[in-house]
mmCIF file of C-alpha atoms in Angstrom:
data_model
loop_
_atom_site.group_PDB
_atom_site.id
_atom_site.type_symbol
_atom_site.label_atom_id
_atom_site.label_comp_id
_atom_site.label_asym_id
_atom_site.label_seq_id
_atom_site.Cartn_x
_atom_site.Cartn_y
_atom_site.Cartn_z
ATOM 1 C CA UNK Q 1 82.971 112.784 109.457
ATOM 2 C CA UNK Q 2 81.536 111.120 106.531
ATOM 3 C CA UNK Q 3 81.109 114.385 104.710
ATOM 4 C CA UNK Q 4 84.774 115.286 105.326
ATOM 5 C CA UNK Q 5 85.761 111.953 104.091
ATOM 6 C CA UNK Q 6 83.725 112.119 100.837
ATOM 7 C CA UNK Q 7 85.304 115.647 100.172
ATOM 8 C CA UNK Q 8 88.808 114.247 100.736
ATOM 9 C CA UNK Q 9 88.079 111.140 98.441
ATOM 10 C CA UNK Q 10 86.483 113.228 95.762
ATOM 11 C CA UNK Q 11 89.529 115.554 95.703
ATOM 12 C CA UNK Q 12 91.753 112.487 95.575
ATOM 13 C CA UNK Q 13 89.859 110.962 92.454
ATOM 14 C CA UNK Q 14 89.739 114.402 90.930
ATOM 15 C CA UNK Q 15 93.596 114.609 91.212
ATOM 16 C CA UNK Q 16 94.045 111.165 89.684
ATOM 17 C CA UNK Q 17 91.713 111.915 86.719
ATOM 18 C CA UNK Q 18 93.752 115.096 85.964
ATOM 19 C CA UNK Q 19 96.892 112.898 86.314
ATOM 20 C CA UNK Q 20 95.635 110.500 83.887
ATOM 21 C CA UNK Q 21 94.492 112.892 81.534
ATOM 22 C CA UNK Q 22 97.791 114.561 81.371
ATOM 23 C CA UNK Q 23 100.013 111.516 81.178
ATOM 24 C CA UNK Q 24 97.714 109.413 78.765
ATOM 25 C CA UNK Q 25 94.865 111.620 77.400
ATOM 26 C CA UNK Q 26 92.549 109.446 79.180
ATOM 27 C CA UNK Q 27 90.952 110.219 82.569
ATOM 28 C CA UNK Q 28 89.779 106.629 83.102
ATOM 29 C CA UNK Q 29 93.505 105.346 82.859
ATOM 30 C CA UNK Q 30 94.765 103.571 85.969
ATOM 31 C CA UNK Q 31 97.358 105.298 88.050
ATOM 32 C CA UNK Q 32 98.404 102.451 90.210
ATOM 33 C CA UNK Q 33 98.861 98.902 89.252
ATOM 34 C CA UNK Q 34 99.419 96.441 92.012
ATOM 35 C CA UNK Q 35 101.326 93.208 90.823
ATOM 36 C CA UNK Q 36 101.250 90.148 92.946
ATOM 37 C CA UNK Q 37 104.259 87.867 91.782
ATOM 38 C CA UNK Q 38 103.455 84.895 94.047
ATOM 39 C CA UNK Q 39 100.985 83.859 96.747
ATOM 40 C CA UNK Q 40 103.008 82.769 99.568
ATOM 41 C CA UNK Q 41 103.630 84.714 102.758
ATOM 42 C CA UNK Q 42 105.642 83.609 105.821
ATOM 43 C CA UNK Q 43 103.610 85.400 108.319
ATOM 44 C CA UNK Q 44 100.001 84.774 109.440
ATOM 45 C CA UNK Q 45 98.756 88.172 110.607
ATOM 46 C CA UNK Q 46 95.340 88.322 112.166
ATOM 47 C CA UNK Q 47 94.249 91.409 110.083
ATOM 48 C CA UNK Q 48 95.051 89.573 106.900
ATOM 49 C CA UNK Q 49 92.841 86.875 105.282
ATOM 50 C CA UNK Q 50 95.765 84.587 104.900
ATOM 51 C CA UNK Q 51 95.571 83.973 108.671
ATOM 52 C CA UNK Q 52 92.480 81.748 108.101
ATOM 53 C CA UNK Q 53 92.057 81.382 104.282
ATOM 54 C CA UNK Q 54 95.343 80.338 102.860
ATOM 55 C CA UNK Q 55 95.348 80.320 98.899
ATOM 56 C CA UNK Q 56 97.056 77.502 96.721
ATOM 57 C CA UNK Q 57 100.324 78.446 95.805
ATOM 58 C CA UNK Q 58 100.746 80.444 92.420
ATOM 59 C CA UNK Q 59 103.762 82.077 90.854
ATOM 60 C CA UNK Q 60 103.498 84.523 88.002
ATOM 61 C CA UNK Q 61 105.701 83.578 85.185
ATOM 62 C CA UNK Q 62 108.500 86.123 84.135
ATOM 63 C CA UNK Q 63 106.917 85.892 80.437
ATOM 64 C CA UNK Q 64 103.618 87.273 81.859
ATOM 65 C CA UNK Q 65 105.212 89.656 84.076
ATOM 66 C CA UNK Q 66 107.177 91.101 81.010
ATOM 67 C CA UNK Q 67 104.124 91.023 78.880
ATOM 68 C CA UNK Q 68 102.298 93.464 81.553
ATOM 69 C CA UNK Q 69 105.203 95.854 81.651
ATOM 70 C CA UNK Q 70 105.839 95.801 77.919
ATOM 71 C CA UNK Q 71 101.997 96.874 77.290
ATOM 72 C CA UNK Q 72 102.476 99.641 80.068
ATOM 73 C CA UNK Q 73 105.690 100.695 78.166
ATOM 74 C CA UNK Q 74 103.845 101.169 74.893
ATOM 75 C CA UNK Q 75 101.669 103.878 76.416
ATOM 76 C CA UNK Q 76 104.416 105.590 78.244
ATOM 77 C CA UNK Q 77 103.222 104.502 81.669
ATOM 78 C CA UNK Q 78 104.802 106.660 84.412
ATOM 79 C CA UNK Q 79 102.543 106.325 87.520
ATOM 80 C CA UNK Q 80 102.660 103.831 90.291
ATOM 81 C CA UNK Q 81 103.830 100.231 89.651
ATOM 82 C CA UNK Q 82 103.271 98.495 93.150
ATOM 83 C CA UNK Q 83 104.539 94.983 93.994
ATOM 84 C CA UNK Q 84 101.938 94.045 96.428
ATOM 85 C CA UNK Q 85 99.005 91.576 97.060
ATOM 86 C CA UNK Q 86 98.534 88.834 99.792
ATOM 87 C CA UNK Q 87 101.971 87.114 99.127
ATOM 88 C CA UNK Q 88 105.217 88.521 100.602
ATOM 89 C CA UNK Q 89 106.916 90.165 97.754
ATOM 90 C CA UNK Q 90 110.425 89.536 98.729
ATOM 91 C CA UNK Q 91 109.811 85.873 99.136
ATOM 92 C CA UNK Q 92 110.152 86.022 95.280
ATOM 93 C CA UNK Q 93 113.911 86.020 94.759
ATOM 94 C CA UNK Q 94 113.121 87.363 91.347
ATOM 95 C CA UNK Q 95 112.040 90.712 92.617
ATOM 96 C CA UNK Q 96 115.033 92.709 92.323
ATOM 97 C CA UNK Q 97 115.387 91.611 88.593
ATOM 98 C CA UNK Q 98 111.785 92.219 88.060
ATOM 99 C CA UNK Q 99 112.207 95.838 89.573
ATOM 100 C CA UNK Q 100 115.168 96.352 87.169
ATOM 101 C CA UNK Q 101 112.952 95.323 84.281
ATOM 102 C CA UNK Q 102 110.390 97.935 85.312
ATOM 103 C CA UNK Q 103 112.828 100.685 85.805
ATOM 104 C CA UNK Q 104 114.404 100.050 82.214
ATOM 105 C CA UNK Q 105 110.988 99.874 80.467
ATOM 106 C CA UNK Q 106 109.155 102.468 82.505
ATOM 107 C CA UNK Q 107 112.030 104.936 83.450
ATOM 108 C CA UNK Q 108 109.343 107.489 84.783
ATOM 109 C CA UNK Q 109 107.376 105.165 86.699
ATOM 110 C CA UNK Q 110 107.092 105.139 90.534
ATOM 111 C CA UNK Q 111 108.148 101.633 91.692
ATOM 112 C CA UNK Q 112 107.260 100.540 95.136
ATOM 113 C CA UNK Q 113 107.091 97.359 97.313
ATOM 114 C CA UNK Q 114 104.786 96.739 100.139
ATOM 115 C CA UNK Q 115 106.652 94.073 102.426
ATOM 116 C CA UNK Q 116 106.748 92.726 105.960
ATOM 117 C CA UNK Q 117 110.583 93.364 105.989
ATOM 118 C CA UNK Q 118 111.510 89.882 107.087
ATOM 119 C CA UNK Q 119 113.520 89.289 103.708
ATOM 120 C CA UNK Q 120 114.857 92.762 103.431
ATOM 121 C CA UNK Q 121 118.544 92.212 103.709
ATOM 122 C CA UNK Q 122 121.045 95.225 103.317
ATOM 123 C CA UNK Q 123 122.139 93.856 99.944
ATOM 124 C CA UNK Q 124 118.509 93.664 98.641
ATOM 125 C CA UNK Q 125 117.795 96.998 100.072
ATOM 126 C CA UNK Q 126 120.853 98.471 98.310
ATOM 127 C CA UNK Q 127 119.759 97.094 94.903
ATOM 128 C CA UNK Q 128 116.193 98.278 95.232
ATOM 129 C CA UNK Q 129 117.202 101.827 96.440
ATOM 130 C CA UNK Q 130 119.746 101.948 93.351
ATOM 131 C CA UNK Q 131 116.708 101.636 91.233
ATOM 132 C CA UNK Q 132 114.834 104.109 93.244
ATOM 133 C CA UNK Q 133 112.239 101.734 94.509
ATOM 134 C CA UNK Q 134 110.073 102.860 97.434
ATOM 135 C CA UNK Q 135 110.091 100.444 100.128
ATOM 136 C CA UNK Q 136 106.943 100.339 102.460
ATOM 137 C CA UNK Q 137 107.296 98.100 105.508
ATOM 138 C CA UNK Q 138 103.985 96.822 107.225
ATOM 139 C CA UNK Q 139 103.763 97.449 110.962
ATOM 140 C CA UNK Q 140 104.122 94.461 113.256
ATOM 141 C CA UNK Q 141 105.859 95.693 116.306
ATOM 142 C CA UNK Q 142 102.795 97.481 117.591
ATOM 143 C CA UNK Q 143 99.362 96.631 119.077
ATOM 144 C CA UNK Q 144 96.964 96.975 116.194
ATOM 145 C CA UNK Q 145 93.759 96.373 118.347
ATOM 146 C CA UNK Q 146 92.717 100.072 118.528
ATOM 147 C CA UNK Q 147 93.523 100.752 114.748
ATOM 148 C CA UNK Q 148 90.954 101.182 112.211
ATOM 149 C CA UNK Q 149 91.420 98.016 110.139
ATOM 150 C CA UNK Q 150 89.715 96.718 106.931
ATOM 151 C CA UNK Q 151 87.823 93.485 106.858
ATOM 152 C CA UNK Q 152 89.022 92.491 103.385
ATOM 153 C CA UNK Q 153 85.618 91.846 101.955
ATOM 154 C CA UNK Q 154 84.368 90.156 105.270
ATOM 155 C CA UNK Q 155 87.192 87.533 105.785
ATOM 156 C CA UNK Q 156 88.835 89.473 108.534
ATOM 157 C CA UNK Q 157 87.326 90.186 111.847
ATOM 158 C CA UNK Q 158 87.924 93.676 112.920
ATOM 159 C CA UNK Q 159 86.734 95.794 116.041
ATOM 160 C CA UNK Q 160 86.646 99.047 114.340
ATOM 161 C CA UNK Q 161 84.718 98.930 111.189
ATOM 162 C CA UNK Q 162 86.267 102.180 109.937
ATOM 163 C CA UNK Q 163 84.210 102.519 106.778
ATOM 164 C CA UNK Q 164 80.836 100.739 107.888
ATOM 165 C CA UNK Q 165 77.929 101.962 106.110
ATOM 166 C CA UNK Q 166 79.696 103.311 103.098
ATOM 167 C CA UNK Q 167 77.914 103.281 99.893
ATOM 168 C CA UNK Q 168 80.818 104.012 97.198
ATOM 169 C CA UNK Q 169 84.124 102.475 96.392
ATOM 170 C CA UNK Q 170 86.891 104.389 94.718
ATOM 171 C CA UNK Q 171 89.286 101.280 94.358
ATOM 172 C CA UNK Q 172 87.934 100.280 90.919
ATOM 173 C CA UNK Q 173 88.447 103.680 89.569
ATOM 174 C CA UNK Q 174 92.071 104.022 89.816
ATOM 175 C CA UNK Q 175 93.942 100.884 90.887
ATOM 176 C CA UNK Q 176 94.449 97.912 88.512
ATOM 177 C CA UNK Q 177 94.928 94.746 90.793
ATOM 178 C CA UNK Q 178 96.680 91.756 88.984
ATOM 179 C CA UNK Q 179 97.010 88.614 91.170
ATOM 180 C CA UNK Q 180 99.642 85.837 90.620
ATOM 181 C CA UNK Q 181 97.027 84.030 88.740
ATOM 182 C CA UNK Q 182 96.938 86.754 86.051
ATOM 183 C CA UNK Q 183 93.490 87.528 87.061
ATOM 184 C CA UNK Q 184 92.674 91.390 87.128
ATOM 185 C CA UNK Q 185 90.432 91.551 90.374
ATOM 186 C CA UNK Q 186 87.778 94.398 90.744
ATOM 187 C CA UNK Q 187 89.402 95.410 94.043
ATOM 188 C CA UNK Q 188 92.422 94.564 96.130
ATOM 189 C CA UNK Q 189 90.111 93.526 98.979
ATOM 190 C CA UNK Q 190 88.720 90.777 96.795
ATOM 191 C CA UNK Q 191 91.121 88.017 98.391
ATOM 192 C CA UNK Q 192 89.221 84.992 97.077
ATOM 193 C CA UNK Q 193 89.216 86.569 93.371
ATOM 194 C CA UNK Q 194 85.360 86.331 93.339
ATOM 195 C CA UNK Q 195 84.944 89.322 90.855
ATOM 196 C CA UNK Q 196 87.281 89.113 87.883
ATOM 197 C CA UNK Q 197 87.605 91.633 85.247
ATOM 198 C CA UNK Q 198 89.608 89.294 83.030
ATOM 199 C CA UNK Q 199 93.019 87.855 82.892
ATOM 200 C CA UNK Q 200 96.238 89.490 81.414
ATOM 201 C CA UNK Q 201 97.368 86.153 79.898
ATOM 202 C CA UNK Q 202 94.476 86.328 77.387
ATOM 203 C CA UNK Q 203 94.166 90.122 77.035
ATOM 204 C CA UNK Q 204 96.116 93.260 76.852
ATOM 205 C CA UNK Q 205 96.252 94.793 80.379
ATOM 206 C CA UNK Q 206 95.109 98.293 79.400
ATOM 207 C CA UNK Q 207 92.440 96.918 76.983
ATOM 208 C CA UNK Q 208 91.066 94.845 79.668
ATOM 209 C CA UNK Q 209 90.747 97.733 82.110
ATOM 210 C CA UNK Q 210 88.980 100.004 79.496
ATOM 211 C CA UNK Q 211 86.502 97.123 78.463
ATOM 212 C CA UNK Q 212 85.421 97.100 82.086
ATOM 213 C CA UNK Q 213 84.924 100.780 82.322
ATOM 214 C CA UNK Q 214 80.979 100.714 82.769
ATOM 215 C CA UNK Q 215 81.019 98.087 85.287
ATOM 216 C CA UNK Q 216 83.909 99.471 87.418
ATOM 217 C CA UNK Q 217 82.186 102.904 87.450
ATOM 218 C CA UNK Q 218 78.814 101.330 88.436
ATOM 219 C CA UNK Q 219 80.550 99.865 91.337
ATOM 220 C CA UNK Q 220 82.751 102.993 92.081
ATOM 221 C CA UNK Q 221 79.665 105.032 92.363
ATOM 222 C CA UNK Q 222 77.438 102.521 94.502
ATOM 223 C CA UNK Q 223 75.006 101.317 91.967
ATOM 224 C CA UNK Q 224 76.186 97.736 92.202
ATOM 225 C CA UNK Q 225 77.829 97.592 95.646
ATOM 226 C CA UNK Q 226 74.626 95.968 97.154
ATOM 227 C CA UNK Q 227 74.639 93.330 94.331
ATOM 228 C CA UNK Q 228 78.178 92.026 94.841
ATOM 229 C CA UNK Q 229 78.523 89.840 97.989
ATOM 230 C CA UNK Q 230 82.252 90.887 98.383
ATOM 231 C CA UNK Q 231 81.321 94.603 98.491
ATOM 232 C CA UNK Q 232 78.214 94.336 100.696
ATOM 233 C CA UNK Q 233 80.431 92.791 103.345
ATOM 234 C CA UNK Q 234 83.525 95.138 102.877
ATOM 235 C CA UNK Q 235 84.289 98.026 105.157
ATOM 236 C CA UNK Q 236 86.939 99.440 102.882
ATOM 237 C CA UNK Q 237 84.205 101.052 100.478
ATOM 238 C CA UNK Q 238 84.582 104.853 100.515
ATOM 239 C CA UNK Q 239 88.291 104.334 100.627
ATOM 240 C CA UNK Q 240 91.259 104.925 98.542
ATOM 241 C CA UNK Q 241 93.704 102.984 100.753
ATOM 242 C CA UNK Q 242 94.760 99.393 100.417
#
């Protein structure tokens, strides 16, 4: 099972490297940037750290959001821009305008939103679909007890540790995670922002990503996983999913 998973993940990484090389002339460029615009969520799901570890409220400024998108525009970014994090994206009423800004500045990008769907009105949905925004709605109407869930760096208790015993993590190799604070986090599972690569308020997003190349690859290859508390506890190692 582990061997099969390694083969699939290896193929996934190779695909992303080829894509990045074709699009930006750099195999190490991220092909997915997750942007959390605010930290609040209206739900308290048992499989999310927000259930027991609510974070202080933060809201990303429009100026900072546009700075990030403008920096991506300068390199012709054309891969995934994902409105995601631990805050519910559609609580932020600015989201349709933010999506429009992304579409105007990054016409070839693939925009998507991870949402619980509670605030997805027909009017908002129509606006987003007009801008070709992919809407991914979380599952809440089913029993998740038997599902393979991730423990989000040890903050969530799960019955099925689907990636337990893994020694590598590909998250830092293809996904740039920007929290509402402006911090770029090593991995989307680091809910408490314990391993920061830097902050986009102070540094160019892409320069920050490239400056941390050696560190990210040492984590991705498994050399540093046992030295980082959040990684030692995490069951999402070996995974390409968020």
